[in-house]
Coordinates of C-alpha atoms in Angstrom, one line a residue:
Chain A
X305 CA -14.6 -12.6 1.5
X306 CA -16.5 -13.4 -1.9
X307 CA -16.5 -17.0 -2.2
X308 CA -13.1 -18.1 -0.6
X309 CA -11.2 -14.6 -2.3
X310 CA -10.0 -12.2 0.4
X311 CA -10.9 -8.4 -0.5
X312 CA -9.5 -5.2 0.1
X313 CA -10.8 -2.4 -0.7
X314 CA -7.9 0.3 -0.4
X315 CA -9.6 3.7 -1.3
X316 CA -12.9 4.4 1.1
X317 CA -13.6 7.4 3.1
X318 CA -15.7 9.0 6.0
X319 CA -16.1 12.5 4.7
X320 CA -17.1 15.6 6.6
X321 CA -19.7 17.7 4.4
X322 CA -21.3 19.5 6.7
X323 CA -22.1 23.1 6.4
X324 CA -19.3 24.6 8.5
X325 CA -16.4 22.0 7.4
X326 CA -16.9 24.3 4.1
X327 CA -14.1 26.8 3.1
X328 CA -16.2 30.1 1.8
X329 CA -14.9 30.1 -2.3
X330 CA -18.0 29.2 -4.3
X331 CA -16.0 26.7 -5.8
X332 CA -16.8 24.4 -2.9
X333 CA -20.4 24.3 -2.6
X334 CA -20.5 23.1 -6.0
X335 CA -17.9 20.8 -6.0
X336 CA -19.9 19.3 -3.2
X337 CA -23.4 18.8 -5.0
X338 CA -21.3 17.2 -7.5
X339 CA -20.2 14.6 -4.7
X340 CA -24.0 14.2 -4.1
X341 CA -24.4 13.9 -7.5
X342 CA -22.1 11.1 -7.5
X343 CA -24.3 9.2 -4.6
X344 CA -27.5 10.0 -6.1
X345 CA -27.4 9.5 -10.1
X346 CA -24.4 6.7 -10.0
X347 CA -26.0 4.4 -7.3
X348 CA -29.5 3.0 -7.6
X349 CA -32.2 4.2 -5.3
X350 CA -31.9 1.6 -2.9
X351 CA -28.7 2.5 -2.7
X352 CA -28.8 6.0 -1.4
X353 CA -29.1 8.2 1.9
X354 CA -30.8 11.2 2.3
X355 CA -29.3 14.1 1.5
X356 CA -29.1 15.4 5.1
X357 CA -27.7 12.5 6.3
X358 CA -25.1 12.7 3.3
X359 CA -24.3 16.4 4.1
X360 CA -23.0 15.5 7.5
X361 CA -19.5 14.3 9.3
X362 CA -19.8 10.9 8.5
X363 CA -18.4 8.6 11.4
X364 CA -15.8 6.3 11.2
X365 CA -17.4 3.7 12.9
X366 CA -20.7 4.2 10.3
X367 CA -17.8 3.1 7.9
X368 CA -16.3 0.1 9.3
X369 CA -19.5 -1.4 10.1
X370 CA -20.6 -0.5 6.6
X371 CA -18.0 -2.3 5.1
X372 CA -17.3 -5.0 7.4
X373 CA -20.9 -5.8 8.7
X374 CA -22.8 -4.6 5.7
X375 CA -20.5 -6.0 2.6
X376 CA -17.9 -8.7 1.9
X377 CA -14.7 -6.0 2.6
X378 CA -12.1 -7.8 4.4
X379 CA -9.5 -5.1 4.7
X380 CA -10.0 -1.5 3.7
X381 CA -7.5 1.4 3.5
X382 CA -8.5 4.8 5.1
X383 CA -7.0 7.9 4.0
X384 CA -6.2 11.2 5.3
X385 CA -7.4 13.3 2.9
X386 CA -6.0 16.9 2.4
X387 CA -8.5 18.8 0.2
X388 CA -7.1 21.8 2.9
X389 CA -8.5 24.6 0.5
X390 CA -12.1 23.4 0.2
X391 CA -12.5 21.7 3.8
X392 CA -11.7 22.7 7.1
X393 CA -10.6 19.2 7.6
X394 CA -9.5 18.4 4.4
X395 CA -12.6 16.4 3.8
X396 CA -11.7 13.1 6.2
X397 CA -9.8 14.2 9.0
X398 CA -6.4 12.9 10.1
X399 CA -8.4 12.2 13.2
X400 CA -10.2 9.5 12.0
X401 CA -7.1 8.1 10.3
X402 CA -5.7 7.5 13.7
X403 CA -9.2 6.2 15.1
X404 CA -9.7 3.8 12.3
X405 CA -6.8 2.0 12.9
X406 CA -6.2 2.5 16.5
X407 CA -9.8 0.8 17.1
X408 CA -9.5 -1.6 14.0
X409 CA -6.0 -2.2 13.4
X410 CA -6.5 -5.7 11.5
X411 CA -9.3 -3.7 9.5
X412 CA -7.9 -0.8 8.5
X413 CA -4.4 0.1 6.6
X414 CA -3.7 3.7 6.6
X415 CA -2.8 6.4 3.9
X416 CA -1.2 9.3 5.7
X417 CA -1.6 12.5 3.6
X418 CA 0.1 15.6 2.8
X419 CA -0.5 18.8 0.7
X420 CA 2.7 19.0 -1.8
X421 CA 1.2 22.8 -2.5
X422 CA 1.9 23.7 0.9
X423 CA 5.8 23.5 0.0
X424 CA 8.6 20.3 1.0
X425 CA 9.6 21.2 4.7
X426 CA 6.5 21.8 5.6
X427 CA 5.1 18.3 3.8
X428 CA 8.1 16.8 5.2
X429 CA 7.3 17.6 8.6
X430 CA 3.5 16.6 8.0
X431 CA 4.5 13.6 6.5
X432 CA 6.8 12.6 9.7
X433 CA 4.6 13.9 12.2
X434 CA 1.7 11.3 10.5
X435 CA 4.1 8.5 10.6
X436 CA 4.9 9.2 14.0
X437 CA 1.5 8.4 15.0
X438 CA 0.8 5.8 12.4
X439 CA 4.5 4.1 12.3
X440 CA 2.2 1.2 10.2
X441 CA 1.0 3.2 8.0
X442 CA 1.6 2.0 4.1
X443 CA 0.3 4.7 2.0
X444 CA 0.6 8.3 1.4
X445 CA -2.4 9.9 -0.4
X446 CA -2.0 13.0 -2.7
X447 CA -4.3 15.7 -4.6
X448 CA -3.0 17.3 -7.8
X449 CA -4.0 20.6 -6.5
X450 CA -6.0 23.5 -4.3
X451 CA -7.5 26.6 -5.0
X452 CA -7.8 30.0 -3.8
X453 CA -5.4 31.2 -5.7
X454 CA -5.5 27.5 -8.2
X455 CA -2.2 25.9 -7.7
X456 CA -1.0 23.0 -8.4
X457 CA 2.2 20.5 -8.6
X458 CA 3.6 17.7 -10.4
X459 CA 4.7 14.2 -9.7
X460 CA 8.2 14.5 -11.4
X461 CA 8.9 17.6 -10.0
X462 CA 12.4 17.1 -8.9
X463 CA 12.7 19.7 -6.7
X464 CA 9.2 19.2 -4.8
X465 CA 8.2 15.7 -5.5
X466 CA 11.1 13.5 -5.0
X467 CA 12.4 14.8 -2.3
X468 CA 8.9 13.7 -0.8
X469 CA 8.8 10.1 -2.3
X470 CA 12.2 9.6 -1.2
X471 CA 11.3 11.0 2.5
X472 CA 8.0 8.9 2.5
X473 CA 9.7 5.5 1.2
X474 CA 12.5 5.8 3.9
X475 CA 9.6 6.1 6.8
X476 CA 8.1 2.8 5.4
X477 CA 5.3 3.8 2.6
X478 CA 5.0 1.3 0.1
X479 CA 2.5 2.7 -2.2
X480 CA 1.2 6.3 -3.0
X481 CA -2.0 7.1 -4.2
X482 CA -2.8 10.1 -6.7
X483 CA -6.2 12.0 -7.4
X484 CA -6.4 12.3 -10.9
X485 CA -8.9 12.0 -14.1
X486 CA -11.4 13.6 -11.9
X487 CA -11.5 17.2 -11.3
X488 CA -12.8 18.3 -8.0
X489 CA -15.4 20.8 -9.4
X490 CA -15.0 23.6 -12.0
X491 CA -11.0 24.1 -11.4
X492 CA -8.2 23.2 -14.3
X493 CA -8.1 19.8 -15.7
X494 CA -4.3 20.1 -16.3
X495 CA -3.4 18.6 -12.7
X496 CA -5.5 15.6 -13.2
X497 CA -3.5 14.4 -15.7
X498 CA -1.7 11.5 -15.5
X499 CA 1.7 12.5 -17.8
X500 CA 3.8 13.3 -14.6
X501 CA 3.0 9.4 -13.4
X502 CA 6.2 8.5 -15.6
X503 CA 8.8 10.4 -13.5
X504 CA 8.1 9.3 -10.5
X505 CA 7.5 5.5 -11.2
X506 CA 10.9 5.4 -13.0
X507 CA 12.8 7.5 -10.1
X508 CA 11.0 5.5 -7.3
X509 CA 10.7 1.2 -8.3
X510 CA 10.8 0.3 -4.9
X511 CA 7.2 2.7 -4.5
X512 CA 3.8 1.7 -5.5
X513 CA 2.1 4.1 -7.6
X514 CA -1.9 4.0 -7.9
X515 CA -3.3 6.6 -10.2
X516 CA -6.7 6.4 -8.9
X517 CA -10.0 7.1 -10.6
X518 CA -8.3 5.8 -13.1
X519 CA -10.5 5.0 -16.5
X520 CA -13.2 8.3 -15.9
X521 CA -10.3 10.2 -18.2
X522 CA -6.8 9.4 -19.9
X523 CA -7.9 5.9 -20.5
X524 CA -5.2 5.5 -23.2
X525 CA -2.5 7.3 -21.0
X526 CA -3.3 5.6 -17.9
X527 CA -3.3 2.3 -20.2
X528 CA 0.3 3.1 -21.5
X529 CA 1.6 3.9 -17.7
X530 CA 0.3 0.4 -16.4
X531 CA 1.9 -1.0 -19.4
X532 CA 5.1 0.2 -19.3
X533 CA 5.9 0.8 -15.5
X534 CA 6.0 -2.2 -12.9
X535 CA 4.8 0.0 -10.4
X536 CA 2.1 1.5 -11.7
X537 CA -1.8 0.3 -11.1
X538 CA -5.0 1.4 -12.2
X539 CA -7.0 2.3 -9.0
X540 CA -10.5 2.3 -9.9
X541 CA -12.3 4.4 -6.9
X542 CA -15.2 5.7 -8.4
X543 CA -14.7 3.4 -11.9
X544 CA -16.3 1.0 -10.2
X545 CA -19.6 2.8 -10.1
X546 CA -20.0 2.6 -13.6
X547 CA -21.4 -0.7 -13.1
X548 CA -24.2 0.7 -12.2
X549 CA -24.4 3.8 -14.1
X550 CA -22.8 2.4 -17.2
X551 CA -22.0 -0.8 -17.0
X552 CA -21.0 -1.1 -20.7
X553 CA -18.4 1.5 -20.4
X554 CA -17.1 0.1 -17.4
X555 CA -16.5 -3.0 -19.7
X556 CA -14.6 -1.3 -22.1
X557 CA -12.5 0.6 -20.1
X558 CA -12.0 -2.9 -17.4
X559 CA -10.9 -5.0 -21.1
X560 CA -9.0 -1.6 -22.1
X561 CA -6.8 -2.2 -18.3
X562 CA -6.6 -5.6 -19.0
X563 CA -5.3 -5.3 -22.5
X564 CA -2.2 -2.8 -21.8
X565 CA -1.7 -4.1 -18.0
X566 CA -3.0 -7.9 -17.3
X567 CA -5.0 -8.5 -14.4
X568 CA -2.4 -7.8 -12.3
X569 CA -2.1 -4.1 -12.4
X570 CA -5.4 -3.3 -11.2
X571 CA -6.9 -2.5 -8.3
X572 CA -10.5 -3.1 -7.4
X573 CA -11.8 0.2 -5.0
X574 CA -15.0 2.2 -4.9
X575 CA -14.7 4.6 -2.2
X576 CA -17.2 3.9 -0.2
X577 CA -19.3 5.2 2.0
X578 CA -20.1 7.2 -1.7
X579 CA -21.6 4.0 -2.4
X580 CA -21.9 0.4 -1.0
X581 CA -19.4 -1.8 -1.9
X582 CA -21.8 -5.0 -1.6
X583 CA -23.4 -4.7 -4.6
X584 CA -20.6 -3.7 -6.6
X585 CA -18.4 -6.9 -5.4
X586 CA -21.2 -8.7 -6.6
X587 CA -21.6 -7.3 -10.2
X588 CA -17.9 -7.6 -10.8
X589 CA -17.8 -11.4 -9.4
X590 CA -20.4 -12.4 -11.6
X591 CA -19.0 -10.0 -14.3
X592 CA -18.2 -11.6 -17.7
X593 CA -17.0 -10.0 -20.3
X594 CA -18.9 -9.9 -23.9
X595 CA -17.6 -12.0 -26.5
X596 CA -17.6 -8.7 -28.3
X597 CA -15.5 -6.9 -26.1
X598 CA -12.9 -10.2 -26.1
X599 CA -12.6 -9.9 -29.8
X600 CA -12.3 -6.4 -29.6
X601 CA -9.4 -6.5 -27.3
X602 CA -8.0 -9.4 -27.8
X603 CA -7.7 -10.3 -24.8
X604 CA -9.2 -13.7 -22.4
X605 CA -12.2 -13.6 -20.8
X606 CA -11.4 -13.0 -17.0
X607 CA -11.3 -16.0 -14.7
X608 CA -11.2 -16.3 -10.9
X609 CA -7.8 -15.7 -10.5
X610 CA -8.1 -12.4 -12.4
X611 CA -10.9 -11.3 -10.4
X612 CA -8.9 -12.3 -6.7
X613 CA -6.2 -10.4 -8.1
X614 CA -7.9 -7.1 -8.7
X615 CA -10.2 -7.8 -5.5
X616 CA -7.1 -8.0 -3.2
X617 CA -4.4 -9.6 -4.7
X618 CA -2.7 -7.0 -6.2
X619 CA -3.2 -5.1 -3.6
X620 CA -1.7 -7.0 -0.6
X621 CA 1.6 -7.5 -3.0
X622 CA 1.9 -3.8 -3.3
X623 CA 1.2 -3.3 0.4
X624 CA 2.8 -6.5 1.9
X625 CA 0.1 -7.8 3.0
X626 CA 0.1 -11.5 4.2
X627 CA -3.4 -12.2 3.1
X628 CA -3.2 -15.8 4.9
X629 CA -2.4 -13.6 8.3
X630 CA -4.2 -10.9 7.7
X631 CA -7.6 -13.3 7.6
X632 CA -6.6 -15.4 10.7
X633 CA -6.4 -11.6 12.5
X634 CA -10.4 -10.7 11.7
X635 CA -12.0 -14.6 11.6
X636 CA -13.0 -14.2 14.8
X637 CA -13.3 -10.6 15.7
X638 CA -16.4 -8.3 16.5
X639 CA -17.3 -8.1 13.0
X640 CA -16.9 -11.5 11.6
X641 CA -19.3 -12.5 15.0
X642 CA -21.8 -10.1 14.4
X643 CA -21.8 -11.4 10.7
X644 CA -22.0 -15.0 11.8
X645 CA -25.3 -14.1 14.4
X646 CA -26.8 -12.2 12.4
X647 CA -25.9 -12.3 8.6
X648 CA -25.2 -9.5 6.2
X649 CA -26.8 -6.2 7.5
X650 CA -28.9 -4.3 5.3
X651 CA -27.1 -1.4 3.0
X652 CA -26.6 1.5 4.9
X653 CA -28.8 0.4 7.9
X654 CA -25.6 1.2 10.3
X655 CA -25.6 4.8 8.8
X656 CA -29.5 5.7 8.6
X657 CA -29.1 4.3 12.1
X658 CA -26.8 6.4 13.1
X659 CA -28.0 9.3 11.2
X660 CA -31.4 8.6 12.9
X661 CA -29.9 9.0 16.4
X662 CA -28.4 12.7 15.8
X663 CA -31.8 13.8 14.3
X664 CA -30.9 13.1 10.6
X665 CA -33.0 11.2 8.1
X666 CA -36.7 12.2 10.3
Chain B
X1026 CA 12.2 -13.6 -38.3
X1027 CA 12.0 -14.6 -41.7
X1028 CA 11.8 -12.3 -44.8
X1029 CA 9.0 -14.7 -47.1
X1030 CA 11.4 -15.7 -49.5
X1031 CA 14.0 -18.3 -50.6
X1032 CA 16.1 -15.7 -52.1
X1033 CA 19.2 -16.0 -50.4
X1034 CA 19.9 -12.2 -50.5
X1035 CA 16.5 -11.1 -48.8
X1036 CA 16.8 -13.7 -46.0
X1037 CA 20.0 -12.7 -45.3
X1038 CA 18.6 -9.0 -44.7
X1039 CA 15.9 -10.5 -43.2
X1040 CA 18.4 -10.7 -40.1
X1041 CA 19.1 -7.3 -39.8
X1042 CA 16.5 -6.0 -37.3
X1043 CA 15.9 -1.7 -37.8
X1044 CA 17.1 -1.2 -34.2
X1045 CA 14.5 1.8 -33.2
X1046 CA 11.8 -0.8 -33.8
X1047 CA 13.9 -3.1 -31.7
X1048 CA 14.1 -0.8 -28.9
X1049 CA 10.5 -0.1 -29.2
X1050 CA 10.0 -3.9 -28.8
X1051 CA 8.5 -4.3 -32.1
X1052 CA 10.9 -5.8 -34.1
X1053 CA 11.2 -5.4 -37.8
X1054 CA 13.9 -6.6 -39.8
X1055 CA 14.4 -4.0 -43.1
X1056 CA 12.8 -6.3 -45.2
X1057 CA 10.0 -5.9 -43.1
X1058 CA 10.6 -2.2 -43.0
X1059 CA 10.5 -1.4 -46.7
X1060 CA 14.3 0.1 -46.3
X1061 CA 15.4 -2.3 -49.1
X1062 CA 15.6 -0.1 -52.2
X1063 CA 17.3 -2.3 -55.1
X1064 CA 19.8 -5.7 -54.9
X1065 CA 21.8 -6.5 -57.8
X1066 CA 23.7 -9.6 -58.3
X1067 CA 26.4 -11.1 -60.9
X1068 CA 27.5 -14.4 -61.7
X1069 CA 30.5 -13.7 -60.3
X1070 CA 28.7 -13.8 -56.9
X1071 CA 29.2 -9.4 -56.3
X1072 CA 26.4 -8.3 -54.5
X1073 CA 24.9 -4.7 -54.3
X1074 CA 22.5 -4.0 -52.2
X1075 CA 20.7 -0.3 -51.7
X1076 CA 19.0 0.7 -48.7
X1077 CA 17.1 3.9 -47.2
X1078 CA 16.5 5.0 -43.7
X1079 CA 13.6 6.1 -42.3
X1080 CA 14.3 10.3 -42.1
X1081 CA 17.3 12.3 -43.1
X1082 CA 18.5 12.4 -39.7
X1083 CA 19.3 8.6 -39.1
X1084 CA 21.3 7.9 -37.1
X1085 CA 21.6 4.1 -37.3
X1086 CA 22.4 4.0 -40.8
X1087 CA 26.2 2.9 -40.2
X1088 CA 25.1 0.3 -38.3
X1089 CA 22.3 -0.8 -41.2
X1090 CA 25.2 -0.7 -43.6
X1091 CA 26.8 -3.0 -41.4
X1092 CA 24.8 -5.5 -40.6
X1093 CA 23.9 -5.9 -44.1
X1094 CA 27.0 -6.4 -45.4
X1095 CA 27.7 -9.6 -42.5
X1096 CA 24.7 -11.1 -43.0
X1097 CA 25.7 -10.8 -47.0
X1098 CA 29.0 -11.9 -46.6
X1099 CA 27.8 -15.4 -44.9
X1100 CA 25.8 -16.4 -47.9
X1101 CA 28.1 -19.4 -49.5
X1102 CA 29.1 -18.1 -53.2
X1103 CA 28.9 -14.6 -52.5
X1104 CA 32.7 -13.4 -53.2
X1105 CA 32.4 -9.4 -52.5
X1106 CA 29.4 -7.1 -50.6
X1107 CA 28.6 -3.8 -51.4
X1108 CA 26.0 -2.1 -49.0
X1109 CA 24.9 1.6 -49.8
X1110 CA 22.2 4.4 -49.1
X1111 CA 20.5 6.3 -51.4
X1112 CA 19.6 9.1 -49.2
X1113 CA 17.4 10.4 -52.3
X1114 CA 14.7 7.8 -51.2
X1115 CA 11.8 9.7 -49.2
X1116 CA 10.6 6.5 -46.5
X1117 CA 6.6 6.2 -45.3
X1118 CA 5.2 3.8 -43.9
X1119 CA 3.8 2.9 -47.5
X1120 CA 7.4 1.0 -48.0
X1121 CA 6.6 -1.2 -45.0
X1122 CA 5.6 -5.1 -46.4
X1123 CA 1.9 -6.0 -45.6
X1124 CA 2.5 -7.8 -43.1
X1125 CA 4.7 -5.8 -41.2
X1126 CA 2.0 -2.9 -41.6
X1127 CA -0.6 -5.1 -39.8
X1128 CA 1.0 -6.1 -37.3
X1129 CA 2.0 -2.3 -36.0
X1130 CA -2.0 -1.9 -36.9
X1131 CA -2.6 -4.6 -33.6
X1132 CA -0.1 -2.8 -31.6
X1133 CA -1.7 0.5 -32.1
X1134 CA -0.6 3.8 -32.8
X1135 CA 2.1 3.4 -29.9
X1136 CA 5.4 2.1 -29.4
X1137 CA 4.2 0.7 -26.4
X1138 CA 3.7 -2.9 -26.1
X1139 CA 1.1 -4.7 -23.9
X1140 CA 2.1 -5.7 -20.3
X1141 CA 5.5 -4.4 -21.1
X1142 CA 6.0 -3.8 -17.4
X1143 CA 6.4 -7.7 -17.7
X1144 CA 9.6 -7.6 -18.9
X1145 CA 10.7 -5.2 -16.6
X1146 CA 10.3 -6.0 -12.7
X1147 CA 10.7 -3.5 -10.1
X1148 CA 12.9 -4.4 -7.5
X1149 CA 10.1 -5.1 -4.8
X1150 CA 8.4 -7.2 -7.8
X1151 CA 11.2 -9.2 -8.3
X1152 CA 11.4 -10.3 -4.2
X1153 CA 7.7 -11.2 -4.2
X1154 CA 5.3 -13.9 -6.1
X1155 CA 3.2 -11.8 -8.8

């Protein structure tokens, strides 16, 4: 918690970058420095691992006591990420899915994930066999596209798509999460875009749909989704790291959301373990907006209730979350007890600890 | 919405809303719009009122026509309405009043309104506290 505000942090992942998780296109080696490049030019240096350490199968247990030891996360969502065509696992492994919420089922939500490129029965069937294992899972996460050959889908396809919403909503997924603005190295920027958000919100009400990254591209399309569609929020994994890379863009594009959206249809995530959440919950609680920027927009500068909104509030209505329920379940658990003894652990120290004990970081 | 005059005649089309601006949840009566071309009154109380659309292809203009000639025929001492279109009249935005221009300027270039999604709740919105 920040203050008394309960937060959820919906998007965070344990990749897998070591050598031999890479497929062989040369695509994938440099769509990996750029994830580097994302840890090690968006976070300050005291915010950073080796890059050994960071080119390694990160553990899921590195990343709940990162986030629940290490930072003011309450609740995080782990995904199953299905980058198929440039990682062996995908990138973070259904397997850890499972662990994370088997071990830490007040902790964790889950975000099952399928590969739409891979054709509907066989998504279908990934999709229930994932469910079948994680009956609580609330979240389906989705890339725009693969490569080798480039291929790609769309979210109004209503021949591919659909059929898959409709599947995933009747096996109890409240909310699915789309890839986009970002591209994952040098492949087309076409898929990213958000323009095939529309279809799906409109055909689906009863679904959640969190274009995620959202602000790093299509600010004004991503504003005019969140505006018009109920069911649409601004997920800002990755975003979020603009406050310390460029804060004052991270401003504009924040008062840009709140403008078209309200408060209410955004959704604080960073992705972490990327980059520690800590000091990015605190930057956005202390955040103000400029007087400038208020003007500008026309909008009011955001209060407490804004910022508990985008920090969890949104989130647990889209998810269902009881937040009163879901706090009673971790006051008292392993985490919250080693917090109490011992205070908030050091950034990273769990990793580099870790890291330390298979030989990394020397 | 009112059309900034006492003029009987312009406030009574100040009531008739262009309804593609009404869908588009920016409502502008044709006052507002610059779709008035020409009014022309006698003592007798005969009004004539000219109006343009906004392109060629209108297809509201019946209903313009209309509504015009209600709203006319409620103004006490008017005895007989006559509503036509003088589809010679090329429409910009130029025609639109001042005001009417500024306020589409706040809105942006889009028809899209901020936190529209307001006014529409899903049904998994509507069941839970916002």
């Amino acid at each position: 918690m920040i203050d008394d505000v309960f937060v959820i942090n919906p998007t965070v992942h344990a990749y897998n970058l070591r050598d031999d998780n890479l497929r062989p296109d040369p695509v994938v080696r440099t769509f990996r420095e750029s994830l580097w490049g994302l840890h090690s030019a968006w976070n300050p240096p005291d915010l950073q691992v080796p890059r050994d350490v960071y080119f390694s199968d990160w553990p899921i247990e590195v990343l709940a006591d990162t986030l629940f030891i290490e930072t003011d996360v309450d609740l995080a969502g782990n995904q199953n990420l299905r980058l198929d065509s440039w990682f062996h696992d995908g990138l973070c492994s259904r397997e850890k899915n499972v662990e994370a919420v088997s071990r830490w089922p007040d902790r964790f939500v889950a975000y099952v994930g399928v590969d739409p490129t891979a054709g509907l029965e066989v998504c279908l069937r990934d999709l229930r066999d994932q469910k079948e294992e994680l009956p609580g899972a609330i979240g389906l996460k989705l890339y725009p596209d693969q490569i080798d050959p480039l291929r790609s889908w769309r979210m109004d396809d209503p021949s591919l798509a659909y059929p898959l919403f409709e599947a995933a909503q009747e096996l109890g997924v409240r909310t699915v999460a789309v890839h986009k603005a970002v591209p994952n190295g040098p492949v087309p920027l076409g898929p990213y875009r958000v323009d095939d958000v529309d279809g799906a919100a409109i055909h689906f009400p009863e679904l959640s749909f969190e274009i995620v990254h959202s602000g790093l591209a299509f600010v004004d399309e991503t504003s005019q989704a969140i505006a018009r569609f109920p069911n649409v929020y601004a997920n800002l994994e990755i975003t979020s790291l603009l406050m310390h890379r460029a804060p004052g863009l991270f401003e504009e594009v924040l008062a840009t959301f709140l403008f078209w959206g309200g408060p209410q249809k955004i959704i604080y995530s960073d992705g972490s373990l990327f980059c520690h959440s800590q000091a990015l919950l605190e930057k956005f609680w202390a955040l103000q907006l400029s007087d400038s920027l208020l003007e500008k927009y026309g909008v009011e500068q955001l209060s407490k209730d804004d910022k508990a909104l985008i920090l969890g509030g949104n989130y647990a209505r889209v998810a269902a979350i009881d937040i009163e329920a879901a706090q009673a379940a971790i006051v008292d658990d392993g985490f919250a007890k080693l917090r109490r003894q011992h205070g908030r652990a050091a950034p990273y120290s769990h990793w580099l600890q870790a890291a330390s004990a298979e030989g990394l970081a020397q | 919405m009112s059309s900034g005059t006492t003029d009987p005649v312009m406030t009574a089309l100040g009531r008739v809303y262009d309804p593609c601006s009404v869908a588009c949840d920016s409502p502008l009566s044709i006052v507002e719009m610059g779709l008035v071309v020409d009014v022309r009154r006698d003592p007798d109380g005969r009004v004539t009122v000219v109006l343009c659309v906004t392109g060629p292809c209108c297809t509201m203009a019946p209903h313009l026509l209309r509504a015009a000639e209600a709203e006319l025929a409620r103004i006490p001492g008017v005895t007989s309405v006559r509503v036509e279109l003088d589809p010679t009249v090329l429409w910009t935005t130029d025609r639109m009043k001042p005001p009417a221009r500024a306020k589409r300027r706040r809105q942006g270039p889009s028809p899209v309104q901020p936190r529209q999604w307001q006014r529409v709740r899903s049904p998994r919105e509507a069941s839970s506290p916002a």
